[in-house]
Short mmCIF file of C-alpha atoms in Angstrom, two decimals:
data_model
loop_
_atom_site.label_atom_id
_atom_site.label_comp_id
_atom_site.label_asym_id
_atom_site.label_seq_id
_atom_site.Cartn_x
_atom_site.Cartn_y
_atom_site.Cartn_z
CA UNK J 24 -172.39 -26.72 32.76
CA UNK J 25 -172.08 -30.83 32.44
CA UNK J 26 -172.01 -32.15 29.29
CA UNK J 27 -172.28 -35.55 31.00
CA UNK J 28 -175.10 -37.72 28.76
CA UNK J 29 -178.78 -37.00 30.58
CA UNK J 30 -180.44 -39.71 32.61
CA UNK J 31 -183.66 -39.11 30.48
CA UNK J 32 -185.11 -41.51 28.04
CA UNK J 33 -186.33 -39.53 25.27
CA UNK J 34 -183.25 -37.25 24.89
CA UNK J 35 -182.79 -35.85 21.52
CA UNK J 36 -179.74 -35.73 18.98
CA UNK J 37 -177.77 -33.05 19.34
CA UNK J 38 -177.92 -30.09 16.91
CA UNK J 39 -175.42 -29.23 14.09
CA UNK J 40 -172.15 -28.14 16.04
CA UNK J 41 -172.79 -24.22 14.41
CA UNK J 42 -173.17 -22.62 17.08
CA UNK J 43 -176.66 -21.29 18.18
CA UNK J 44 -177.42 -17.51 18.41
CA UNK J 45 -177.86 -15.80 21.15
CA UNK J 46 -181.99 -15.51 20.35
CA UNK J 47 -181.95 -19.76 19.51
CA UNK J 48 -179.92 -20.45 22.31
CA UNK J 49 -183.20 -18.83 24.70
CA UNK J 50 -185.50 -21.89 23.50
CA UNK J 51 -182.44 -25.17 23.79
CA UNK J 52 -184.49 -26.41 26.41
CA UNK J 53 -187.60 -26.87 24.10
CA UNK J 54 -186.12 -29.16 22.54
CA UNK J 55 -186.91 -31.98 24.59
CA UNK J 56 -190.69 -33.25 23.63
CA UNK J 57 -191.06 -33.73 27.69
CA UNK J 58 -190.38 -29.92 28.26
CA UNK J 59 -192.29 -28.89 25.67
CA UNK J 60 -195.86 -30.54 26.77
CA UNK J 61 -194.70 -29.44 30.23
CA UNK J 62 -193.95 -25.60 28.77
CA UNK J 63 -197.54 -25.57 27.22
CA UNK J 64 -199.57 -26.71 29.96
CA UNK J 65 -197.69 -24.97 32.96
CA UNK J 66 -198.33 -21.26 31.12
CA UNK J 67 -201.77 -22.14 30.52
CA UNK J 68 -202.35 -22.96 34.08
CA UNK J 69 -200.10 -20.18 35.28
CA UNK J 70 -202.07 -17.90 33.63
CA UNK J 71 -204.89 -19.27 35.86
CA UNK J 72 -203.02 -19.29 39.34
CA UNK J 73 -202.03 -15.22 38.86
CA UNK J 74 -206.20 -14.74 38.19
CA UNK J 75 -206.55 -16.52 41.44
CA UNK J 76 -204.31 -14.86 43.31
CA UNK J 77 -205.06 -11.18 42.44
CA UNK J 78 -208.86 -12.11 42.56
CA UNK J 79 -208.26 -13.91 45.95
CA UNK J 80 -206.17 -10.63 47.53
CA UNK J 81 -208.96 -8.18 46.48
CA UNK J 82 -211.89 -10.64 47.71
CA UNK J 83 -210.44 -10.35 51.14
CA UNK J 84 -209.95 -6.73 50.83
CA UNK J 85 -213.11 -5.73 49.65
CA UNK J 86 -214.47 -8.14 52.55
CA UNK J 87 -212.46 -7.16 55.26
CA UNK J 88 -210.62 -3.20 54.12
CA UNK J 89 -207.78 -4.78 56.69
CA UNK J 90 -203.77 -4.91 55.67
CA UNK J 91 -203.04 -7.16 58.21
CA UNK J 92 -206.09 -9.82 57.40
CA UNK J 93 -204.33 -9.36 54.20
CA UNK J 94 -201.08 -10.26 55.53
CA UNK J 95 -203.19 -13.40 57.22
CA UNK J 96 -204.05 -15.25 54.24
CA UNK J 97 -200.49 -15.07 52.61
CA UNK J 98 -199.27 -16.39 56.09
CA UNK J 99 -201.47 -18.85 56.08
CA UNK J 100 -201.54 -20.08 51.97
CA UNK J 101 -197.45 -20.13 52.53
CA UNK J 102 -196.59 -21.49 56.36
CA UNK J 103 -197.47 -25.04 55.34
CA UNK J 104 -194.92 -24.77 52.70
CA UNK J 105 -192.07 -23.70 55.65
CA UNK J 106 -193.59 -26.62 58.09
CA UNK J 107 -194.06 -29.58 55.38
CA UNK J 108 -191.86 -29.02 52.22
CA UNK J 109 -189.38 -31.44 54.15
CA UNK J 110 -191.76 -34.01 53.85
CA UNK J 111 -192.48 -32.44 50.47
CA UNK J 112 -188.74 -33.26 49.63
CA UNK J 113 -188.65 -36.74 50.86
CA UNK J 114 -191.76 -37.41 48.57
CA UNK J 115 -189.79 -35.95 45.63
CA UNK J 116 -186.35 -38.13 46.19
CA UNK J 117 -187.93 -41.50 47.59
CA UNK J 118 -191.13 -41.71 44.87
CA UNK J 119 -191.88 -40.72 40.97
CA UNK J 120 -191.49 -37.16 40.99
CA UNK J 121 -193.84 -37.24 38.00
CA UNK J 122 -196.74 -38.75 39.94
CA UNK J 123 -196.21 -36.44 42.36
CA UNK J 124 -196.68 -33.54 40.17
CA UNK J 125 -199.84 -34.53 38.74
CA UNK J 126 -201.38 -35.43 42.13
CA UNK J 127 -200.61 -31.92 43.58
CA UNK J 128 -201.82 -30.13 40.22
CA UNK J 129 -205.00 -32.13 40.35
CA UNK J 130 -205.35 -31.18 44.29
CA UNK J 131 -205.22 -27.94 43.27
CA UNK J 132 -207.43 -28.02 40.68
CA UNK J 133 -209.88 -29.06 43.21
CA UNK J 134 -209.52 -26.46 46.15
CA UNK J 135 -209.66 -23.68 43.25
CA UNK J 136 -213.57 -25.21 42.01
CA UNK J 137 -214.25 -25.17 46.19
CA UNK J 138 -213.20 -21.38 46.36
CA UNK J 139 -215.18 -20.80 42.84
CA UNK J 140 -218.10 -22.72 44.12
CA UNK J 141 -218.33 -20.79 47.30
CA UNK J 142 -217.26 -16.86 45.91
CA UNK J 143 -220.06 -17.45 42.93
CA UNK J 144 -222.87 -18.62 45.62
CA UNK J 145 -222.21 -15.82 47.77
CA UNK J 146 -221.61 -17.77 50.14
CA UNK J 147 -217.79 -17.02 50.93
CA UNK J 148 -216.75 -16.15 53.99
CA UNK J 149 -213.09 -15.08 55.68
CA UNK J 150 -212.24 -18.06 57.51
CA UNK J 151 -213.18 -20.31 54.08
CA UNK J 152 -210.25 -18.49 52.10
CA UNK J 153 -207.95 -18.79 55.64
CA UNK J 154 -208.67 -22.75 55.31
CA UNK J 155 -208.41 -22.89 51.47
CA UNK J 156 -205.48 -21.33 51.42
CA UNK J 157 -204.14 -23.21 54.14
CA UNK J 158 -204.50 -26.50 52.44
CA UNK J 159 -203.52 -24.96 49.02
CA UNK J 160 -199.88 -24.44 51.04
CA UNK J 161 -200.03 -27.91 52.03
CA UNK J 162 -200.53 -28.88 48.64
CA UNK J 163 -197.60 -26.63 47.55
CA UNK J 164 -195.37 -28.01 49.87
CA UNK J 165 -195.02 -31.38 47.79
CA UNK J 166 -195.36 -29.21 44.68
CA UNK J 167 -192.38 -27.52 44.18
CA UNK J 168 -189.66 -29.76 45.45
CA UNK J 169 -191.26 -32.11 43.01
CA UNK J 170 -191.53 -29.79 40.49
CA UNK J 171 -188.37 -28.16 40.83
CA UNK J 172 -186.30 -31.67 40.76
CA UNK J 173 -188.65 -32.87 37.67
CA UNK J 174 -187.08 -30.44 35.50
CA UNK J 175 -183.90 -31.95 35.08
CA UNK J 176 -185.72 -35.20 34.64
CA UNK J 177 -187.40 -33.65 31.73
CA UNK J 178 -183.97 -32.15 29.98
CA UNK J 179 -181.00 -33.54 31.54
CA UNK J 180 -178.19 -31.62 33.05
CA UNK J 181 -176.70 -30.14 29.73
CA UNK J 182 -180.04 -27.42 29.32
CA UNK J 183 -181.00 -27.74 33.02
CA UNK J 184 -180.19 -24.02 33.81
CA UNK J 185 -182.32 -23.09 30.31
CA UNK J 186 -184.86 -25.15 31.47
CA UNK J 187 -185.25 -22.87 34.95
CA UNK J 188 -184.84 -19.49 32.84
CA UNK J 189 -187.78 -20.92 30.62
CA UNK J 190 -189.81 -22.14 33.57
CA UNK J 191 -189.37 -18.57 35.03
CA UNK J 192 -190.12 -16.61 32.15
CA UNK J 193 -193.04 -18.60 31.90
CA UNK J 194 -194.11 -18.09 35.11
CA UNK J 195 -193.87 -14.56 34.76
CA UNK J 196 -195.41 -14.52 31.58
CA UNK J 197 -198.54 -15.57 33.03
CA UNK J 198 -197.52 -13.13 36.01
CA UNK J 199 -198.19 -10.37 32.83
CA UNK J 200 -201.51 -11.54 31.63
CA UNK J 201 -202.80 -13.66 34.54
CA UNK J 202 -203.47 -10.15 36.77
CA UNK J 203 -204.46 -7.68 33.44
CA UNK J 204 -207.37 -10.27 33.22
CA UNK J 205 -208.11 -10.85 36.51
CA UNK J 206 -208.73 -6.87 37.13
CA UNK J 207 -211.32 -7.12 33.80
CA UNK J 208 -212.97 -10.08 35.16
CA UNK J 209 -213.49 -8.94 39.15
CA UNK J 210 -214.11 -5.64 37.63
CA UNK J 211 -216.96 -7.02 35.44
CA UNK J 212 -217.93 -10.34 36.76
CA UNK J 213 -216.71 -10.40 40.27
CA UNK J 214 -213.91 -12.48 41.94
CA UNK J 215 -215.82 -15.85 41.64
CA UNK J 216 -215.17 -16.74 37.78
CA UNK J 217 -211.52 -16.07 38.27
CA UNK J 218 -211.53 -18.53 40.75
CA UNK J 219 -213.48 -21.08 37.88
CA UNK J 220 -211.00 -20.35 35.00
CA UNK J 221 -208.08 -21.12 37.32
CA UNK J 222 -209.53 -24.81 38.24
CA UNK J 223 -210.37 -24.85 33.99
CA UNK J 224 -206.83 -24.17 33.32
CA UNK J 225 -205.47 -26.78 35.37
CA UNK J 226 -206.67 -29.44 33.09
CA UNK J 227 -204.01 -28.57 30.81
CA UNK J 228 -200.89 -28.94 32.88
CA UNK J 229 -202.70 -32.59 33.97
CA UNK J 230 -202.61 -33.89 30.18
CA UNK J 231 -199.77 -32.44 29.52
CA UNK J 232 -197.92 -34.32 32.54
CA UNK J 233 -199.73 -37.77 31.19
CA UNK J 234 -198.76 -37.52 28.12
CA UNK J 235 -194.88 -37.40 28.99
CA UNK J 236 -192.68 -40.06 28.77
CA UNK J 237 -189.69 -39.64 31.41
CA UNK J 238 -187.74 -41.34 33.54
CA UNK J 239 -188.86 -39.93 36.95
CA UNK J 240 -188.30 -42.85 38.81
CA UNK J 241 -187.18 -43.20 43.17
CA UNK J 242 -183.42 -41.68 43.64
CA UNK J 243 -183.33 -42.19 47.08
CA UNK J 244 -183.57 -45.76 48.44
CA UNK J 245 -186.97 -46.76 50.15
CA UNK J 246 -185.54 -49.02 52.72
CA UNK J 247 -183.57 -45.80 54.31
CA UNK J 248 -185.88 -44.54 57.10
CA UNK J 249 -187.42 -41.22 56.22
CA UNK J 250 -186.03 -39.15 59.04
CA UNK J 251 -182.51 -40.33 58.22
CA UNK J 252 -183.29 -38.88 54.34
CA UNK J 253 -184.25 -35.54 56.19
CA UNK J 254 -181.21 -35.36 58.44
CA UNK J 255 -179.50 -36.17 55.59
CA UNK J 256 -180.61 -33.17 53.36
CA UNK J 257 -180.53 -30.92 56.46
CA UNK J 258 -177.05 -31.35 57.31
CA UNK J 259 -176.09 -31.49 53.28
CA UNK J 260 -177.71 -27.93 53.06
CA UNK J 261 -176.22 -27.10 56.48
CA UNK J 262 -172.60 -28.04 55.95
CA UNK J 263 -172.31 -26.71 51.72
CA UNK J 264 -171.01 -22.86 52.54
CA UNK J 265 -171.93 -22.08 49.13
CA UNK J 266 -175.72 -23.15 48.87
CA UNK J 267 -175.94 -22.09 52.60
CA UNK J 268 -175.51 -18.58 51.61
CA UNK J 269 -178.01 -18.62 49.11
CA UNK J 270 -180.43 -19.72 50.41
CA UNK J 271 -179.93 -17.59 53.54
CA UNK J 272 -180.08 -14.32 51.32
CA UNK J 273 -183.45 -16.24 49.52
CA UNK J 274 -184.99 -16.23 53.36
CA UNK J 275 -183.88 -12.67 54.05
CA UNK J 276 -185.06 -11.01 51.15
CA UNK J 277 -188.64 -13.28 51.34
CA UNK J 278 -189.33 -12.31 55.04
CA UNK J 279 -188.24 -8.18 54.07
CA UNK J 280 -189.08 -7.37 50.43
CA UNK J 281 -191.75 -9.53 49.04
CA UNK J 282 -194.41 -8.53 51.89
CA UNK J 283 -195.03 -5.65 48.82
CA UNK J 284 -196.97 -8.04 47.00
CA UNK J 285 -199.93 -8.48 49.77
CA UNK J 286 -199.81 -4.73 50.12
CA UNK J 287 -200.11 -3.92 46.74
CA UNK J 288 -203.91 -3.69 47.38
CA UNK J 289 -203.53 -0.52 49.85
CA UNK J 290 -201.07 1.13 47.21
CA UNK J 291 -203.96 0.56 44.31
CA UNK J 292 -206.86 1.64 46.79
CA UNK J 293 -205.61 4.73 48.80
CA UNK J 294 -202.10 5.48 48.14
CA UNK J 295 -201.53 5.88 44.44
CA UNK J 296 -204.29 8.08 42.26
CA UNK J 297 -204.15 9.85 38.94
CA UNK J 298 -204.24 6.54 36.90
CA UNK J 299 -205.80 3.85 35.47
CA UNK J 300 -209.26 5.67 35.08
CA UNK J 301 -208.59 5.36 30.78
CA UNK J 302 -208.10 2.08 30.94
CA UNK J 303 -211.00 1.57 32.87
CA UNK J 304 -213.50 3.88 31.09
CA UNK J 305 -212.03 1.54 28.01
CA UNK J 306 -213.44 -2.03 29.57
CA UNK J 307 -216.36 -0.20 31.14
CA UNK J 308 -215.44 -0.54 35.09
CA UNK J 309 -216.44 1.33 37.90
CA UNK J 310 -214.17 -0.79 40.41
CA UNK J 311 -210.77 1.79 39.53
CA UNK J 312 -208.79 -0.10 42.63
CA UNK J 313 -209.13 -3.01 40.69
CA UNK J 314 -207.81 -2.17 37.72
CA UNK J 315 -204.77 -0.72 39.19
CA UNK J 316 -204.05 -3.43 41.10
CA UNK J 317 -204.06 -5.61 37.85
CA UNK J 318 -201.86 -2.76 36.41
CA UNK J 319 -199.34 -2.95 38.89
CA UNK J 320 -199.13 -6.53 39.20
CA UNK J 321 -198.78 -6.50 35.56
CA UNK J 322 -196.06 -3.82 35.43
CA UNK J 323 -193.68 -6.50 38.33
CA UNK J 324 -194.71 -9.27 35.95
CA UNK J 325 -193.13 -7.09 32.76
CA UNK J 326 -189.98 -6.77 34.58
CA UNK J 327 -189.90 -10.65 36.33
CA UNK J 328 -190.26 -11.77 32.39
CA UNK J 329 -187.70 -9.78 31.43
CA UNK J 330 -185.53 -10.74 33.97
CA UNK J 331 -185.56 -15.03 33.17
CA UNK J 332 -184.92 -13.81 29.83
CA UNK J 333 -181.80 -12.35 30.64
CA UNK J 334 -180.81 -15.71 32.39
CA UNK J 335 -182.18 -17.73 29.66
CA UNK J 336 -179.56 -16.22 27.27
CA UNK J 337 -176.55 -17.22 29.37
CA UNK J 338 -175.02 -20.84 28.92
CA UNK J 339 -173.10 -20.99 31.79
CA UNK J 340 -172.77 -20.64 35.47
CA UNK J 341 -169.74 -17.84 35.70
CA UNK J 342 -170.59 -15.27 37.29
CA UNK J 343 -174.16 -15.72 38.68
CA UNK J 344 -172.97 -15.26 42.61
CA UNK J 345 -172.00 -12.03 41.43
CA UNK J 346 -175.61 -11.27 39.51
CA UNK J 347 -177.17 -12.85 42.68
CA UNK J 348 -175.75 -9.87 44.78
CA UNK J 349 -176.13 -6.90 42.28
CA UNK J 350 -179.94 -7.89 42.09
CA UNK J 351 -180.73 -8.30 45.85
CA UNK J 352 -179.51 -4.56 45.81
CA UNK J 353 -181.07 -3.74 42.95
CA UNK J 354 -184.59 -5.30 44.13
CA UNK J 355 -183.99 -3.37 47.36
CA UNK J 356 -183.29 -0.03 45.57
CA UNK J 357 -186.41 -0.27 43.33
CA UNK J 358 -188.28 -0.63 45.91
CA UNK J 359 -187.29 1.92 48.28
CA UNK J 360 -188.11 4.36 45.73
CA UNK J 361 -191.59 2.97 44.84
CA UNK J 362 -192.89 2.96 48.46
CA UNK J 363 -191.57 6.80 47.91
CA UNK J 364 -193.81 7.24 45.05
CA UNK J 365 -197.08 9.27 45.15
CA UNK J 366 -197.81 8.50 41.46
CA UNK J 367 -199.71 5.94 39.83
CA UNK J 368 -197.38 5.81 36.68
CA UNK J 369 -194.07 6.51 38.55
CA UNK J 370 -195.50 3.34 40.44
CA UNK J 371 -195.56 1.31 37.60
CA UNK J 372 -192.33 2.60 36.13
CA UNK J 373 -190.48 1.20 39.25
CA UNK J 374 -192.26 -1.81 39.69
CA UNK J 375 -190.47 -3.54 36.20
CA UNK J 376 -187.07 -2.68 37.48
CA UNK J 377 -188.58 -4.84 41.08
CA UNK J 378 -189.65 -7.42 39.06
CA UNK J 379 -186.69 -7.49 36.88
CA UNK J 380 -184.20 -7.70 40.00
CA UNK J 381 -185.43 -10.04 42.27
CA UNK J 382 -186.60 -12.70 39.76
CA UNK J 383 -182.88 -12.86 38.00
CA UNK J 384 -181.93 -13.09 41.85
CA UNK J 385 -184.59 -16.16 42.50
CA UNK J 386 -183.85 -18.08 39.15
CA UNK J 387 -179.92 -17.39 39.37
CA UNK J 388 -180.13 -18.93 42.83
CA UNK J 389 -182.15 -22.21 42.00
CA UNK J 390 -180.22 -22.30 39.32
CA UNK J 391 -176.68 -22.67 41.23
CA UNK J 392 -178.20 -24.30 43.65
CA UNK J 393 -179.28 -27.21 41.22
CA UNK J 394 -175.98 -27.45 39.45
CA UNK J 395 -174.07 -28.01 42.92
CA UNK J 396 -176.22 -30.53 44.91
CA UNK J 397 -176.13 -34.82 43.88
CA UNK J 398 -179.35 -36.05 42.01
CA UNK J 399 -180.14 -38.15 44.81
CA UNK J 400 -180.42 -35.26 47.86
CA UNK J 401 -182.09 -32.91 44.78
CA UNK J 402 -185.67 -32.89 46.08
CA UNK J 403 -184.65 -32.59 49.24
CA UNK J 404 -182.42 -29.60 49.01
CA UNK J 405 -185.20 -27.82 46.51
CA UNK J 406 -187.42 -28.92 49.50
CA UNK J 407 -185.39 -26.37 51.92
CA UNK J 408 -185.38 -23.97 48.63
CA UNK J 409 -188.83 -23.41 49.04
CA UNK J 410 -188.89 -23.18 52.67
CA UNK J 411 -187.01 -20.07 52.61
CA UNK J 412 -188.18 -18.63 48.84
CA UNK J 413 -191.98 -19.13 49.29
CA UNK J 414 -192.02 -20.62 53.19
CA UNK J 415 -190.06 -17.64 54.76
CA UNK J 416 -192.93 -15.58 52.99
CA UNK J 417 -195.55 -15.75 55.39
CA UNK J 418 -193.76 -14.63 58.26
CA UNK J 419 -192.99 -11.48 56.27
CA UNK J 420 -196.43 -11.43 54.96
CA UNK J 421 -197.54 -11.47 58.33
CA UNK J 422 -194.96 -8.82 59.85
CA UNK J 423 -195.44 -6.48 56.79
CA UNK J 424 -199.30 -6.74 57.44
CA UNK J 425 -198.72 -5.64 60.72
CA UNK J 426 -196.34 -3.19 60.39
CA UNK J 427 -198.51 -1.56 57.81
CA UNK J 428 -201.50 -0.60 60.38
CA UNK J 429 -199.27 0.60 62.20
CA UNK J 430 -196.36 2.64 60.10
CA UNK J 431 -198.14 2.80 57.07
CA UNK J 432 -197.79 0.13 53.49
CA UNK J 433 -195.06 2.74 52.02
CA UNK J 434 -192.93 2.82 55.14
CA UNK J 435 -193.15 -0.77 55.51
CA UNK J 436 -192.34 -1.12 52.30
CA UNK J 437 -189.16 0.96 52.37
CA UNK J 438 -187.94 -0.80 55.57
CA UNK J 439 -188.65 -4.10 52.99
CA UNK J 440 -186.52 -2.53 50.56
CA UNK J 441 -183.17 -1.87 53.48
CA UNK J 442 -182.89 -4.94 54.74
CA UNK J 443 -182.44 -6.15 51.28
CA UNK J 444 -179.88 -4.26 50.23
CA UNK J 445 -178.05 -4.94 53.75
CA UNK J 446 -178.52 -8.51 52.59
CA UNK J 447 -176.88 -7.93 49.06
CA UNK J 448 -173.82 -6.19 51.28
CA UNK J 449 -173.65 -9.08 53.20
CA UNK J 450 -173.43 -11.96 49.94
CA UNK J 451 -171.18 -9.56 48.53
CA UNK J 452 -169.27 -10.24 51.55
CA UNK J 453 -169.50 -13.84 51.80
CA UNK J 454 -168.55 -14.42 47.54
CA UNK J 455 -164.89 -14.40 47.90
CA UNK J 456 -165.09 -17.22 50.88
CA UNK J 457 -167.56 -19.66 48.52
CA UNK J 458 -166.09 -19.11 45.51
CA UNK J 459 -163.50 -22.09 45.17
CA UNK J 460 -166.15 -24.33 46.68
CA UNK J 461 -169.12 -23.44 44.60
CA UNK J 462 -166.76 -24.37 41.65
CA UNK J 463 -165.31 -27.99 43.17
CA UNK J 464 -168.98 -28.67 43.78
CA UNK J 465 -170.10 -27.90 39.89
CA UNK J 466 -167.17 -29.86 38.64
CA UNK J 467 -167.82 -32.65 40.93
CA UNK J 468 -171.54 -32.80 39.64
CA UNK J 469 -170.45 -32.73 36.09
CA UNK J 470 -167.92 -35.49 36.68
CA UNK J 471 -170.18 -37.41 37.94
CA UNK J 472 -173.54 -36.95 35.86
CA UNK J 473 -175.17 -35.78 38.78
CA UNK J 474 -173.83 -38.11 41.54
CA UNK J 475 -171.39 -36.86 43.83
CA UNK J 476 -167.88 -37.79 43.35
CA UNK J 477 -167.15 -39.89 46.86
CA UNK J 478 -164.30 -37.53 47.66
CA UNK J 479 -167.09 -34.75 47.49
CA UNK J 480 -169.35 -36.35 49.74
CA UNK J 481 -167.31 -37.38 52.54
CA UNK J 482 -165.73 -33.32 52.78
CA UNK J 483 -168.84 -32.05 52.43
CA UNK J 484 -171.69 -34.40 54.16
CA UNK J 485 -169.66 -36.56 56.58
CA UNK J 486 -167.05 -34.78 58.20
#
């Protein structure tokens, strides 16, 4: 990792040259008074987001009974992230990445109080959740470039990678609780007030971002026109072997293996039985799908938290091409033998190891990808990130809906679960071929503080 001085104004003094344990080492990024307020709002509101979306993929199910209406509304919450998180990652290099933020968390704070408003009337229909969703993507699309490149803003480049473990592990922190209360409240109150706490909870992440004080200022030049700054990323990502492959294996694995989150419904409804029923006697519910769909979202979470804690305790970048392909094959694994699974518990059991795998594969990624691109293309390279992490997901969403009226949620599922370990066969492939440039790129970076060394960019971008 650099350990080239951070562009950031409020960087801390370094601690006492003893070296940190293993368990301190976790928390380095929380350090930095920006991350911190960041850290507390973001779980809060996390929290929030995972109601939503558990409360939002039962709503439609108990609407419409249909897997590939399911499939429908994670195509359409996630295409507008494949179709505008270019523009997305213009946004994030050529303006202040932390206005940015706090616009697209207060948009979103908005379209959750519509979909609130509208489940709690009873007035909700189908086609408002397509559009919600829809525009919720939109908002997303400027979201997490922004968000993604804001990080190192917030700690610099020495505790950037920490900084992604943390921001994963608190993602899937909220991924643990966020879908255990979301199967009380639609159990007890109905879909609606999960929708409410979720626009609530945003309110936190906005004050937190206000209260920061960061240098999160243009890195790209405004007089450049805007489709020369997205050729420019394009053929950056296009022409970099190294973050190529990556984010190729990110796009196979989103299209193939995650279409098991939108089916989870079908597994909790008709597929899985002999569980959950203590658990709900215990909170008084009658709705048993709903409860095991909260379990098993849960049970992923468990095993995603566990997984950006095992990245959090690293300090360094050796090695991670290597974790990237053992956990694409792990994820795929896992979940070939869940979609064999006929037990509820079994279920669960293999759904940590899922969780565990393919977020260490996610965070590993973004996190070599952020240590080998120049500051100034960084929102616009996270921008193409997203397209094929969260963008690609749609068109899987909408192919695993499909193929699961057709074949069935556990064969679809298991098909999911091959192509990703084909995918981990092929990066292992590939590793050898990258290796010596992933490393010239990471030296370059920390050389440089961030910029490209001009050697660097004329191999790479220019030739």
């Amino acid at each position: 990792m650099s350990h080239s001085k951070p562009s950031i104004q409020d960087q801390p003094e370094r601690p006492s040259e003893a070296r940190p344990g293993r368990w301190q080492a976790v928390g380095r990024a929380l350090r930095h008074r920006n991350f911190q307020l960041f850290f507390s709002g973001q779980l809060i509101s996390l929290i929030g987001t995972w109601m939503q979306t558990v409360a939002q993929s039962w709503l439609v199910y108990r609407l419409t009974g249909s897997g590939l209406l399911l499939g429908s509304v994670g195509f359409a919450s996630q295409i507008p992230v494949f179709l505008v998180a270019p523009i997305g990652g213009i946004t994030a290099d050529r303006a202040n990445r932390q206005r940015v933020v706090i616009a697209t968390q207060t948009a979103s704070m908005i379209l959750a109080f519509i979909l609130a408003a509208l489940t709690l009337t009873h007035k909700v229909q189908v086609w408002h959740i397509f559009v919600l969703a829809a525009l919720l993507g939109v908002v997303n699309a400027f979201d997490i470039p922004a968000r993604q490149s804001f990080l190192v803003d917030m700690v610099g480049k020495d505790d950037l990678m920490n900084a992604i473990a943390l921001n994963s592990s608190m993602f899937n922190g909220a991924r643990v609780i966020g879908p255990a209360v979301a199967g009380v409240l639609v159990a007890k109150l109905g879909e609606g007030w999960c929708f409410f706490v979720n626009g609530v909870s945003y309110i936190a992440v906005i004050i937190g971002l206000m209260l920061m004080k960061v240098d999160a200022s243009a890195r790209a030049s405004a007089k450049t026109p805007p489709l020369e700054h997205l050729k420019e990323g394009f053929q950056f990502v296009r022409r970099t072997a190294p973050i190529r492959a990556l984010l190729l294996l990110l796009g196979v694995v989103s299209v193939t293996g995650m279409p098991y989150v939108v089916l989870m419904p079908i597994f909790a409804d008709k597929i899985l039985h002999g569980g959950g029923q203590e658990f709900a006697s215990l909170i008084g519910s009658h709705d048993l799908g709903a409860v095991r769909l909260g379990i098993l979202m849960g049970a992923a979470g468990v095993g995603a938290l566990l997984g950006a804690l095992t990245l959090a305790m690293r300090s360094g970048t050796k090695g991670l091409g290597r974790w990237v392909a053992a956990c694409c094959a792990g994820f795929g694994v896992s979940l070939i033998l869940f979609a064999l699974s006929k037990s509820f518990w079994l279920s669960v059991a293999l759904l940590l190891p899922v969780g565990y795998f393919i977020m260490l594969q996610m965070a590993s990624s973004n996190t070599l990808i952020q240590v080998m691109v120049p500051d100034v293309l960084r929102g616009r390279v996270m921008a193409v990130y997203s397209m094929m992490f969260m963008g690609m997901a749609p068109l899987g969403a909408l192919l695993g809906g499909a193929l699961s009226d057709r074949l069935g949620a556990p064969l679809t599922v298991a098909i999911g679960g091959m192509a990703s370990v084909a995918g981990a066969w092929w990066f292992s492939l590939q590793l050898p071929k990258i290796r010596a440039e992933a490393r010239q790129l990471i030296v370059a970076q920390a050389m440089a503080g961030g910029e490209p060394a001009e050697e660097m960019t004329t191999r790479l971008v220019d030739e």
